[in-house]
mmCIF file of C-alpha atoms and ligand atoms in Angstrom:
data_model
loop_
_atom_site.group_PDB
_atom_site.id
_atom_site.type_symbol
_atom_site.label_atom_id
_atom_site.label_comp_id
_atom_site.label_asym_id
_atom_site.label_seq_id
_atom_site.Cartn_x
_atom_site.Cartn_y
_atom_site.Cartn_z
ATOM 1 C CA MET A 1 12.157 -17.202 22.765
ATOM 2 C CA VAL A 2 12.834 -13.269 23.828
ATOM 3 C CA PHE A 3 11.431 -10.523 23.015
ATOM 4 C CA LYS A 4 12.451 -7.299 23.002
ATOM 5 C CA LYS A 5 10.004 -4.388 23.605
ATOM 6 C CA GLU A 6 10.382 -1.802 19.946
ATOM 7 C CA LEU A 7 10.175 1.813 19.503
ATOM 8 C CA LEU A 8 6.806 3.099 19.984
ATOM 9 C CA PRO A 9 5.081 3.669 16.533
ATOM 10 C CA ASN A 10 6.200 6.224 13.317
ATOM 11 C CA ALA A 11 3.704 5.500 10.782
ATOM 12 C CA LEU A 12 0.790 7.141 10.315
ATOM 13 C CA TYR A 13 -2.259 4.767 7.986
ATOM 14 C CA ILE A 14 -5.344 7.383 7.712
ATOM 15 C CA HIS A 15 -8.431 5.933 5.936
ATOM 16 C CA ILE A 16 -10.508 8.221 3.751
ATOM 17 C CA PRO A 17 -13.273 4.414 2.662
ATOM 18 C CA PHE A 18 -14.844 6.731 0.064
ATOM 19 C CA CYS A 19 -15.089 6.238 -4.086
ATOM 20 C CA ALA A 20 -17.250 8.147 -7.082
ATOM 21 C CA ARG A 21 -17.739 4.395 -7.912
ATOM 22 C CA LYS A 22 -16.729 1.200 -7.203
ATOM 23 C CA CYS A 23 -14.228 -0.339 -9.203
ATOM 24 C CA SER A 24 -14.583 -4.282 -10.768
ATOM 25 C CA TYR A 25 -12.238 -5.330 -9.230
ATOM 26 C CA CYS A 26 -12.111 -3.402 -5.640
ATOM 27 C CA ASP A 27 -12.271 -5.944 -1.900
ATOM 28 C CA PHE A 28 -10.948 -2.676 -0.115
ATOM 29 C CA ASN A 29 -13.666 -0.587 2.228
ATOM 30 C CA SER A 30 -14.691 1.438 0.673
ATOM 31 C CA PHE A 31 -18.710 3.314 -0.664
ATOM 32 C CA VAL A 32 -19.817 5.466 -3.050
ATOM 33 C CA SER A 33 -21.581 7.332 0.165
ATOM 34 C CA GLU A 34 -23.639 10.889 0.085
ATOM 35 C CA SER A 35 -21.181 14.245 0.749
ATOM 36 C CA LYS A 36 -23.042 14.410 4.451
ATOM 37 C CA THR A 37 -22.166 11.559 5.182
ATOM 38 C CA ILE A 38 -18.455 12.342 5.160
ATOM 39 C CA ASP A 39 -18.921 15.151 6.664
ATOM 40 C CA LEU A 40 -19.800 13.336 9.279
ATOM 41 C CA TYR A 41 -17.105 10.750 8.749
ATOM 42 C CA LEU A 42 -13.760 13.974 8.886
ATOM 43 C CA HIS A 43 -15.963 14.817 11.801
ATOM 44 C CA ALA A 44 -14.796 11.739 13.963
ATOM 45 C CA ILE A 45 -11.218 11.517 12.414
ATOM 46 C CA GLU A 46 -11.413 14.524 13.208
ATOM 47 C CA LYS A 47 -11.450 13.598 17.047
ATOM 48 C CA GLU A 48 -9.493 10.477 16.882
ATOM 49 C CA LEU A 49 -6.983 12.223 15.375
ATOM 50 C CA CYS A 50 -7.650 14.461 18.528
ATOM 51 C CA SER A 51 -6.931 11.524 20.905
ATOM 52 C CA LEU A 52 -3.811 10.823 19.622
ATOM 53 C CA LYS A 53 -2.212 14.858 20.334
ATOM 54 C CA ASP A 54 1.419 14.570 22.353
ATOM 55 C CA LYS A 55 1.027 11.218 22.203
ATOM 56 C CA TYR A 56 3.837 10.246 19.185
ATOM 57 C CA VAL A 57 5.612 11.342 16.609
ATOM 58 C CA PHE A 58 4.933 10.265 13.490
ATOM 59 C CA LYS A 59 8.289 10.313 9.949
ATOM 60 C CA THR A 60 5.365 8.772 8.020
ATOM 61 C CA VAL A 61 1.188 10.244 6.981
ATOM 62 C CA PHE A 62 0.071 7.828 4.484
ATOM 63 C CA ILE A 63 -4.081 9.452 3.824
ATOM 64 C CA GLY A 64 -5.892 6.548 1.547
ATOM 65 C CA GLY A 65 -8.549 4.310 1.160
ATOM 66 C CA GLY A 66 -11.390 4.419 -0.735
ATOM 67 C CA THR A 67 -9.998 7.724 -2.810
ATOM 68 C CA PRO A 68 -9.077 10.721 -0.318
ATOM 69 C CA SER A 69 -8.997 12.725 -3.292
ATOM 70 C CA VAL A 70 -13.067 12.279 -4.059
ATOM 71 C CA LEU A 71 -13.602 14.279 -1.157
ATOM 72 C CA THR A 72 -13.932 18.501 -2.536
ATOM 73 C CA GLU A 73 -12.222 20.927 -1.696
ATOM 74 C CA THR A 74 -13.600 21.974 1.482
ATOM 75 C CA GLN A 75 -13.663 18.686 3.015
ATOM 76 C CA LEU A 76 -9.870 17.811 1.992
ATOM 77 C CA GLU A 77 -8.865 20.707 3.218
ATOM 78 C CA LYS A 78 -10.867 20.333 6.853
ATOM 79 C CA LEU A 79 -8.936 16.849 7.358
ATOM 80 C CA LEU A 80 -5.438 18.667 6.329
ATOM 81 C CA SER A 81 -5.958 20.991 8.957
ATOM 82 C CA ALA A 82 -7.206 18.453 12.086
ATOM 83 C CA ILE A 83 -3.507 16.687 10.861
ATOM 84 C CA ILE A 84 -1.536 19.311 11.015
ATOM 85 C CA ARG A 85 -3.028 20.408 14.071
ATOM 86 C CA TYR A 86 -2.926 17.171 15.966
ATOM 87 C CA ILE A 87 0.081 15.832 14.540
ATOM 88 C CA PRO A 88 3.344 17.357 14.611
ATOM 89 C CA ILE A 89 3.644 17.350 10.899
ATOM 90 C CA SER A 90 7.573 19.433 10.869
ATOM 91 C CA GLU A 91 8.955 15.471 11.829
ATOM 92 C CA VAL A 92 6.763 14.214 9.407
ATOM 93 C CA GLN A 93 9.042 13.266 6.076
ATOM 94 C CA GLU A 94 7.374 11.736 4.239
ATOM 95 C CA TYR A 95 3.307 12.725 3.450
ATOM 96 C CA THR A 96 1.434 10.938 1.485
ATOM 97 C CA VAL A 97 -1.995 11.551 -0.114
ATOM 98 C CA GLU A 98 -3.769 8.706 -2.480
ATOM 99 C CA ALA A 99 -5.526 10.211 -5.593
ATOM 100 C CA ASN A 100 -7.240 8.948 -8.574
ATOM 101 C CA PRO A 101 -7.320 11.051 -11.904
ATOM 102 C CA GLY A 102 -10.585 12.141 -12.435
ATOM 103 C CA THR A 103 -11.189 13.629 -9.145
ATOM 104 C CA LEU A 104 -8.074 16.282 -8.732
ATOM 105 C CA THR A 105 -8.838 19.493 -9.887
ATOM 106 C CA GLU A 106 -6.919 22.156 -9.654
ATOM 107 C CA ASP A 107 -8.062 24.090 -6.755
ATOM 108 C CA LYS A 108 -7.440 19.744 -5.087
ATOM 109 C CA VAL A 109 -4.522 20.192 -5.117
ATOM 110 C CA ARG A 110 -3.532 23.259 -4.355
ATOM 111 C CA VAL A 111 -4.606 22.830 -0.731
ATOM 112 C CA LEU A 112 -2.765 19.362 -0.884
ATOM 113 C CA LYS A 113 0.857 21.179 -1.681
ATOM 114 C CA GLU A 114 -0.306 23.682 0.897
ATOM 115 C CA CYS A 115 -1.296 21.617 3.229
ATOM 116 C CA LEU A 116 2.575 19.455 3.125
ATOM 117 C CA VAL A 117 1.590 17.133 1.619
ATOM 118 C CA ASN A 118 4.641 16.330 -0.329
ATOM 119 C CA ARG A 119 4.019 12.660 -2.022
ATOM 120 C CA ILE A 120 0.987 11.888 -3.991
ATOM 121 C CA SER A 121 0.381 8.263 -4.917
ATOM 122 C CA LEU A 122 -1.459 8.442 -7.949
ATOM 123 C CA GLY A 123 -4.333 5.190 -8.987
ATOM 124 C CA VAL A 124 -3.891 5.629 -12.278
ATOM 125 C CA GLN A 125 -3.954 1.949 -12.849
ATOM 126 C CA SER A 126 -3.711 2.493 -16.940
ATOM 127 C CA PHE A 127 -2.495 4.703 -19.532
ATOM 128 C CA GLN A 128 -5.292 3.056 -22.217
ATOM 129 C CA ASP A 129 -8.803 3.506 -21.936
ATOM 130 C CA LYS A 130 -9.604 -0.814 -22.749
ATOM 131 C CA GLN A 131 -8.201 -1.742 -19.615
ATOM 132 C CA LEU A 132 -9.612 0.993 -17.601
ATOM 133 C CA LYS A 133 -13.006 0.475 -18.770
ATOM 134 C CA PHE A 134 -13.098 -3.123 -17.482
ATOM 135 C CA LEU A 135 -11.664 -2.076 -14.638
ATOM 136 C CA GLY A 136 -14.522 -0.120 -14.058
ATOM 137 C CA ARG A 137 -12.314 3.400 -13.375
ATOM 138 C CA ILE A 138 -14.160 6.473 -14.009
ATOM 139 C CA HIS A 139 -10.483 7.816 -15.799
ATOM 140 C CA SER A 140 -9.057 7.864 -18.828
ATOM 141 C CA GLY A 141 -5.626 8.198 -20.219
ATOM 142 C CA ALA A 142 -5.593 11.230 -20.932
ATOM 143 C CA ASP A 143 -7.095 12.055 -17.459
ATOM 144 C CA ALA A 144 -4.025 10.340 -16.062
ATOM 145 C CA LYS A 145 -1.568 11.557 -18.072
ATOM 146 C CA ASN A 146 -3.240 15.345 -17.683
ATOM 147 C CA THR A 147 -3.178 15.147 -14.028
ATOM 148 C CA PHE A 148 -0.107 13.766 -13.791
ATOM 149 C CA ALA A 149 1.094 16.973 -15.449
ATOM 150 C CA LEU A 150 -0.779 19.522 -13.376
ATOM 151 C CA LEU A 151 1.215 17.596 -9.744
ATOM 152 C CA ARG A 152 4.273 18.330 -11.258
ATOM 153 C CA LYS A 153 2.556 22.417 -12.381
ATOM 154 C CA THR A 154 2.243 22.364 -9.018
ATOM 155 C CA GLY A 155 5.221 21.402 -7.676
ATOM 156 C CA PHE A 156 5.091 18.218 -6.368
ATOM 157 C CA LYS A 157 8.326 16.360 -6.489
ATOM 158 C CA ASN A 158 7.519 12.881 -5.147
ATOM 159 C CA ILE A 159 4.710 10.695 -7.099
ATOM 160 C CA ASN A 160 3.852 7.142 -7.989
ATOM 161 C CA ILE A 161 1.715 5.275 -10.325
ATOM 162 C CA ASP A 162 0.143 2.336 -9.702
ATOM 163 C CA LEU A 163 -0.786 0.580 -12.839
ATOM 164 C CA ILE A 164 -2.417 -3.585 -12.701
ATOM 165 C CA PHE A 165 -0.894 -6.114 -15.834
ATOM 166 C CA GLY A 166 -2.743 -9.040 -16.132
ATOM 167 C CA CYS A 167 -5.635 -7.972 -17.620
ATOM 168 C CA PRO A 168 -7.961 -10.535 -19.258
ATOM 169 C CA GLU A 169 -7.586 -9.577 -23.108
ATOM 170 C CA GLN A 170 -4.548 -7.827 -22.170
ATOM 171 C CA SER A 171 -2.031 -8.166 -24.682
ATOM 172 C CA ARG A 172 1.842 -8.793 -24.458
ATOM 173 C CA ASP A 173 1.924 -4.910 -26.329
ATOM 174 C CA ASP A 174 -0.183 -3.304 -24.246
ATOM 175 C CA TRP A 175 1.289 -4.299 -21.004
ATOM 176 C CA LYS A 176 4.340 -2.521 -22.794
ATOM 177 C CA SER A 177 3.074 0.397 -24.078
ATOM 178 C CA ASP A 178 1.821 1.220 -20.834
ATOM 179 C CA LEU A 179 5.563 1.832 -19.034
ATOM 180 C CA GLU A 180 6.744 2.951 -21.773
ATOM 181 C CA THR A 181 4.109 5.957 -20.682
ATOM 182 C CA ALA A 182 4.532 4.893 -17.302
ATOM 183 C CA ILE A 183 8.403 5.852 -17.876
ATOM 184 C CA GLY A 184 7.779 8.941 -20.362
ATOM 185 C CA LEU A 185 6.711 10.503 -17.182
ATOM 186 C CA CYS A 186 9.542 10.381 -15.080
ATOM 187 C CA PRO A 187 7.405 9.240 -11.319
ATOM 188 C CA GLU A 188 10.035 8.772 -8.968
ATOM 189 C CA HIS A 189 7.970 5.328 -8.264
ATOM 190 C CA ILE A 190 5.750 3.331 -9.455
ATOM 191 C CA SER A 191 3.616 -0.221 -8.678
ATOM 192 C CA ALA A 192 2.547 -2.874 -10.397
ATOM 193 C CA TYR A 193 1.113 -5.327 -9.457
ATOM 194 C CA ALA A 194 -0.442 -8.420 -10.801
ATOM 195 C CA LEU A 195 -5.001 -8.656 -11.819
ATOM 196 C CA THR A 196 -6.699 -10.812 -8.518
ATOM 197 C CA TYR A 197 -10.127 -12.323 -7.885
ATOM 198 C CA GLU A 198 -11.263 -11.411 -4.538
ATOM 199 C CA GLU A 199 -13.928 -12.278 -3.274
ATOM 200 C CA GLY A 200 -17.005 -10.661 -4.068
ATOM 201 C CA THR A 201 -16.389 -8.403 -6.374
ATOM 202 C CA LEU A 202 -17.687 -8.295 -10.019
ATOM 203 C CA LEU A 203 -14.748 -9.180 -11.608
ATOM 204 C CA THR A 204 -15.040 -12.429 -9.907
ATOM 205 C CA LYS A 205 -18.474 -13.078 -10.286
ATOM 206 C CA ASP A 206 -17.929 -12.715 -14.299
ATOM 207 C CA LEU A 207 -14.694 -14.982 -13.762
ATOM 208 C CA ARG A 208 -17.814 -17.920 -12.222
ATOM 209 C CA ASN A 209 -20.660 -16.663 -14.453
ATOM 210 C CA GLY A 210 -18.028 -16.876 -17.564
ATOM 211 C CA VAL A 211 -18.282 -13.782 -18.522
ATOM 212 C CA ILE A 212 -14.008 -12.919 -18.748
ATOM 213 C CA ASN A 213 -11.386 -16.255 -19.033
ATOM 214 C CA LYS A 214 -8.598 -15.197 -16.675
ATOM 215 C CA LEU A 215 -5.560 -14.518 -18.623
ATOM 216 C CA ASP A 216 -2.649 -16.932 -19.280
ATOM 217 C CA GLU A 217 -0.917 -17.710 -16.780
ATOM 218 C CA LEU A 218 2.610 -17.839 -18.275
ATOM 219 C CA VAL A 219 1.358 -15.022 -20.255
ATOM 220 C CA GLU A 220 1.217 -12.683 -16.904
ATOM 221 C CA LEU A 221 4.496 -14.144 -15.613
ATOM 222 C CA GLU A 222 6.329 -12.754 -19.053
ATOM 223 C CA MET A 223 4.597 -8.926 -18.062
ATOM 224 C CA TYR A 224 5.819 -9.067 -14.968
ATOM 225 C CA LYS A 225 9.334 -10.329 -15.815
ATOM 226 C CA THR A 226 9.023 -7.121 -18.486
ATOM 227 C CA THR A 227 8.535 -5.189 -15.907
ATOM 228 C CA ILE A 228 11.737 -5.379 -14.096
ATOM 229 C CA ASP A 229 13.353 -4.975 -17.305
ATOM 230 C CA TYR A 230 11.792 -2.716 -18.683
ATOM 231 C CA LEU A 231 11.581 -0.813 -14.772
ATOM 232 C CA THR A 232 15.217 -2.035 -14.096
ATOM 233 C CA HIS A 233 16.988 -1.052 -17.157
ATOM 234 C CA ASN A 234 15.548 3.220 -16.542
ATOM 235 C CA GLY A 235 16.407 3.760 -13.322
ATOM 236 C CA TYR A 236 14.228 2.216 -11.098
ATOM 237 C CA ASN A 237 15.032 -0.258 -8.286
ATOM 238 C CA HIS A 238 13.290 -3.145 -7.575
ATOM 239 C CA TYR A 239 13.630 -2.669 -3.966
ATOM 240 C CA GLU A 240 9.981 -4.812 -3.319
ATOM 241 C CA ILE A 241 8.649 -7.387 -5.397
ATOM 242 C CA SER A 242 5.614 -4.842 -7.298
ATOM 243 C CA ASN A 243 7.431 -1.937 -6.369
ATOM 244 C CA PHE A 244 10.338 0.372 -8.080
ATOM 245 C CA ALA A 245 11.628 3.679 -7.838
ATOM 246 C CA LYS A 246 14.266 5.815 -8.154
ATOM 247 C CA TYR A 247 17.192 5.808 -5.823
ATOM 248 C CA GLY A 248 15.679 7.082 -2.663
ATOM 249 C CA ARG A 249 12.919 6.949 -3.197
ATOM 250 C CA GLU A 250 11.779 4.049 -1.592
ATOM 251 C CA CYS A 251 8.520 4.161 -0.169
ATOM 252 C CA LEU A 252 9.221 5.589 3.735
ATOM 253 C CA HIS A 253 5.857 4.521 4.700
ATOM 254 C CA ASN A 254 5.227 1.537 3.158
ATOM 255 C CA LEU A 255 8.894 -0.505 4.456
ATOM 256 C CA VAL A 256 7.073 0.074 7.988
ATOM 257 C CA TYR A 257 4.973 -2.513 6.688
ATOM 258 C CA TRP A 258 7.000 -4.819 4.711
ATOM 259 C CA ASN A 259 9.229 -4.697 7.854
ATOM 260 C CA ASN A 260 6.528 -5.707 10.177
ATOM 261 C CA MET A 261 7.326 -2.424 12.673
ATOM 262 C CA SER A 262 4.915 -0.186 14.855
ATOM 263 C CA TYR A 263 2.075 1.188 12.652
ATOM 264 C CA ILE A 264 -1.278 3.399 13.845
ATOM 265 C CA GLY A 265 -4.268 3.471 11.738
ATOM 266 C CA VAL A 266 -7.385 5.765 12.150
ATOM 267 C CA GLY A 267 -10.466 5.545 10.051
ATOM 268 C CA ALA A 268 -13.258 2.901 9.592
ATOM 269 C CA GLY A 269 -10.937 -0.803 9.201
ATOM 270 C CA ALA A 270 -8.042 0.447 9.816
ATOM 271 C CA TYR A 271 -5.739 -2.022 11.133
ATOM 272 C CA SER A 272 -2.315 -0.325 14.221
ATOM 273 C CA PHE A 273 0.295 -2.735 15.092
ATOM 274 C CA ILE A 274 2.112 -1.795 18.245
ATOM 275 C CA ASN A 275 4.855 -4.236 19.619
ATOM 276 C CA GLY A 276 2.941 -7.441 18.769
ATOM 277 C CA VAL A 277 -0.643 -6.499 18.423
ATOM 278 C CA ARG A 278 -2.942 -5.872 16.241
ATOM 279 C CA THR A 279 -6.602 -4.078 16.193
ATOM 280 C CA SER A 280 -8.991 -3.066 14.144
ATOM 281 C CA ASN A 281 -11.302 -0.395 14.031
ATOM 282 C CA GLU A 282 -15.195 -0.657 13.371
ATOM 283 C CA LYS A 283 -15.019 -0.738 9.779
ATOM 284 C CA ASP A 284 -19.274 0.435 9.207
ATOM 285 C CA VAL A 285 -18.665 3.872 8.783
ATOM 286 C CA ILE A 286 -21.695 4.711 10.365
ATOM 287 C CA LYS A 287 -21.384 1.862 13.294
ATOM 288 C CA TYR A 288 -18.127 3.402 13.133
ATOM 289 C CA VAL A 289 -18.904 7.096 13.267
ATOM 290 C CA ASN A 290 -21.014 7.111 16.049
ATOM 291 C CA LYS A 291 -19.405 5.013 18.505
ATOM 292 C CA VAL A 292 -16.239 7.852 17.919
ATOM 293 C CA ASN A 293 -19.540 10.219 18.921
ATOM 294 C CA ASN A 294 -20.391 8.439 21.880
ATOM 295 C CA GLY A 295 -17.055 8.072 23.306
ATOM 296 C CA GLU A 296 -17.088 4.448 22.899
ATOM 297 C CA ASN A 297 -14.839 1.885 22.071
ATOM 298 C CA ILE A 298 -13.563 1.522 18.531
ATOM 299 C CA LYS A 299 -11.875 -0.900 18.117
ATOM 300 C CA SER A 300 -14.054 -4.450 16.882
ATOM 301 C CA PHE A 301 -10.685 -6.901 16.558
ATOM 302 C CA ASP A 302 -7.924 -6.938 18.537
ATOM 303 C CA GLU A 303 -4.785 -9.855 18.164
ATOM 304 C CA HIS A 304 -2.366 -10.766 19.927
ATOM 305 C CA LEU A 305 0.084 -12.055 18.561
ATOM 306 C CA PRO A 306 2.527 -15.353 20.337
ATOM 307 C CA GLN A 307 6.081 -14.399 19.559
ATOM 308 C CA ASP A 308 6.940 -17.258 17.547
ATOM 309 C CA GLN A 309 3.554 -16.130 14.230
ATOM 310 C CA PHE A 310 5.661 -12.085 14.779
ATOM 311 C CA ALA A 311 9.211 -13.555 14.597
ATOM 312 C CA SER A 312 6.741 -15.886 11.149
ATOM 313 C CA GLU A 313 5.344 -13.073 10.071
ATOM 314 C CA THR A 314 8.026 -10.568 10.026
ATOM 315 C CA VAL A 315 10.442 -12.847 7.813
ATOM 316 C CA VAL A 316 7.286 -13.633 5.459
ATOM 317 C CA MET A 317 6.791 -9.612 4.740
ATOM 318 C CA ALA A 318 10.568 -8.769 4.741
ATOM 319 C CA LEU A 319 11.138 -11.304 2.231
ATOM 320 C CA ARG A 320 9.313 -9.414 -0.154
ATOM 321 C CA LEU A 321 11.786 -6.721 -0.066
ATOM 322 C CA ARG A 322 14.007 -7.034 -2.465
ATOM 323 C CA GLN A 323 17.645 -6.795 -0.189
ATOM 324 C CA GLY A 324 16.102 -9.402 1.879
ATOM 325 C CA ILE A 325 15.681 -9.791 6.346
ATOM 326 C CA SER A 326 18.822 -8.735 7.864
ATOM 327 C CA ASN A 327 19.557 -12.255 9.978
ATOM 328 C CA ALA A 328 20.996 -9.388 13.343
ATOM 329 C CA ASP A 329 17.720 -7.119 12.585
ATOM 330 C CA PHE A 330 15.857 -10.665 13.495
ATOM 331 C CA TYR A 331 18.270 -11.248 16.287
ATOM 332 C CA LYS A 332 17.952 -8.016 17.997
ATOM 333 C CA ARG A 333 14.281 -7.837 17.405
ATOM 334 C CA PHE A 334 13.754 -11.452 18.659
ATOM 335 C CA GLY A 335 16.585 -12.704 20.832
ATOM 336 C CA ILE A 336 17.322 -16.066 18.349
ATOM 337 C CA LYS A 337 18.848 -16.252 14.645
ATOM 338 C CA ILE A 338 16.309 -16.444 11.822
ATOM 339 C CA GLU A 339 18.080 -21.005 11.261
ATOM 340 C CA ASP A 340 17.263 -21.496 14.788
ATOM 341 C CA GLN A 341 12.948 -20.862 13.998
ATOM 342 C CA PHE A 342 12.890 -21.939 10.617
ATOM 343 C CA GLY A 343 16.439 -23.867 9.351
ATOM 344 C CA GLU A 344 14.278 -26.441 8.405
ATOM 345 C CA GLN A 345 12.379 -24.418 5.724
ATOM 346 C CA ILE A 346 15.342 -22.364 4.609
ATOM 347 C CA ASN A 347 17.718 -25.574 4.377
ATOM 348 C CA ARG A 348 15.174 -26.385 1.840
ATOM 349 C CA LEU A 349 14.319 -23.574 0.353
ATOM 350 C CA ARG A 350 17.894 -23.219 -0.008
ATOM 351 C CA GLY A 351 18.581 -26.153 -1.725
ATOM 352 C CA ASP A 352 15.936 -25.544 -4.012
ATOM 353 C CA GLY A 353 17.503 -22.168 -4.645
ATOM 354 C CA LEU A 354 14.134 -20.291 -4.254
ATOM 355 C CA ILE A 355 16.666 -18.214 -0.934
ATOM 356 C CA ALA A 356 19.360 -17.621 -0.572
ATOM 357 C CA TYR A 357 21.897 -15.635 2.183
ATOM 358 C CA ASP A 358 23.582 -12.678 0.134
ATOM 359 C CA ASN A 359 26.383 -11.731 3.297
ATOM 360 C CA GLU A 360 23.723 -11.815 6.641
ATOM 361 C CA MET A 361 21.222 -10.991 4.367
ATOM 362 C CA LEU A 362 18.215 -14.058 3.783
ATOM 363 C CA LYS A 363 16.221 -13.138 0.636
ATOM 364 C CA LEU A 364 14.347 -14.503 -2.063
ATOM 365 C CA THR A 365 16.350 -15.775 -5.358
ATOM 366 C CA GLU A 366 15.068 -14.732 -8.836
ATOM 367 C CA LYS A 367 13.715 -18.565 -9.198
ATOM 368 C CA GLY A 368 12.174 -17.262 -5.422
ATOM 369 C CA LEU A 369 10.826 -14.642 -7.116
ATOM 370 C CA PHE A 370 8.232 -15.778 -9.142
ATOM 371 C CA ILE A 371 6.505 -17.920 -6.706
ATOM 372 C CA ALA A 372 7.356 -15.572 -4.727
ATOM 373 C CA ASP A 373 3.201 -16.473 -2.398
ATOM 374 C CA THR A 374 4.482 -19.978 -2.732
ATOM 375 C CA VAL A 375 7.975 -19.753 -0.640
ATOM 376 C CA MET A 376 6.842 -17.510 1.985
ATOM 377 C CA ALA A 377 3.784 -19.709 2.759
ATOM 378 C CA GLU A 378 6.664 -22.088 4.240
ATOM 379 C CA PHE A 379 7.460 -19.067 6.930
ATOM 380 C CA LEU A 380 3.934 -19.029 7.726
HETATM 381 S S1 LIG B 401 -11.351 3.796 -6.709
HETATM 382 FE FE1 LIG B 401 -9.140 2.311 -5.535
HETATM 383 S S2 LIG B 401 -10.967 1.544 -3.261
HETATM 384 FE FE2 LIG B 401 -11.896 3.001 -4.811
HETATM 385 S S3 LIG B 401 -13.202 0.955 -5.592
HETATM 386 FE FE3 LIG B 401 -11.694 1.784 -6.929
HETATM 387 S S4 LIG B 401 -9.736 0.725 -6.040
HETATM 388 FE FE4 LIG B 401 -11.373 0.308 -4.813
#
């Protein structure tokens, strides 16, 4: 297999691993920390950003977490000013910051706007207080609506709302109501994820101890189908398994991940992926800070993907997109046709009606969409 060298990464991710409180379902690299630790961390981030100066031109910047909006107004300003200092920001088309209702104030929203952020991803999860309480979120449904209104008032024209469905005790009507409220706000983008039970979370512990029961799988599937129906009928393009966007408002940054293209990650535990080489920064916040300050190697992990694995991962990620994967693009990247590596799987899955060709795009069928994980596992 011929491996074609890819372009330099043009997506930058910056990780802010701090939260006001740990949510019951969360297994992300995020902690509740003192302001002093956050200051030290931001100083280290600034140094790491400085090391990127003049090396890359990024089209997308995504500050995620954790909860970036947990930073104080001063901390937020320090971080965003460092980005302007070290990254050619005029080249950036999409500049996203993740924020949670309950942590955004008028002053913080003003700082985001003044520092050229042009997209906000709002962790709403639900508009219903009982679901929010179950998920361990710190905000109420009213907070979510107020924060959205504040962002609009300040001039943000590109907002994503994250929602979660499939909580135990959540009814079909509860979920429909959340979707209706979200649609009523007219965000440009909606991400709707099924609740997952991750190792090490409070939720999984409660499940094991019989404190809670999972929602019936068929009800969850019905909720997913309702999501697709409601959102597509209300002008949202279902462009990825869990993601829906108004025309032209697909998340450019996440498209880099789904197309398995190169990106750079900054901060504790952040992954980078450049031409088939995956690396990760030191995950522990204090160790990360110390290594940056001492000029030591901050990478704790690296993996050079063999070409066939790189190709497999590319197919799996791209099948998440409703448009699927282009045979021609795959050939350009890997110098081989998809069928030459995956002929057996493709024939079997096409026979079962789970994937299909649409012109030269290989994609999940509607039947395949509802068991996407099983279909994609065939390519690994
Ligand atoms: S706010 Fe987000 S990152 Fe923080 S604990 Fe909750 S789910 Fe995890």
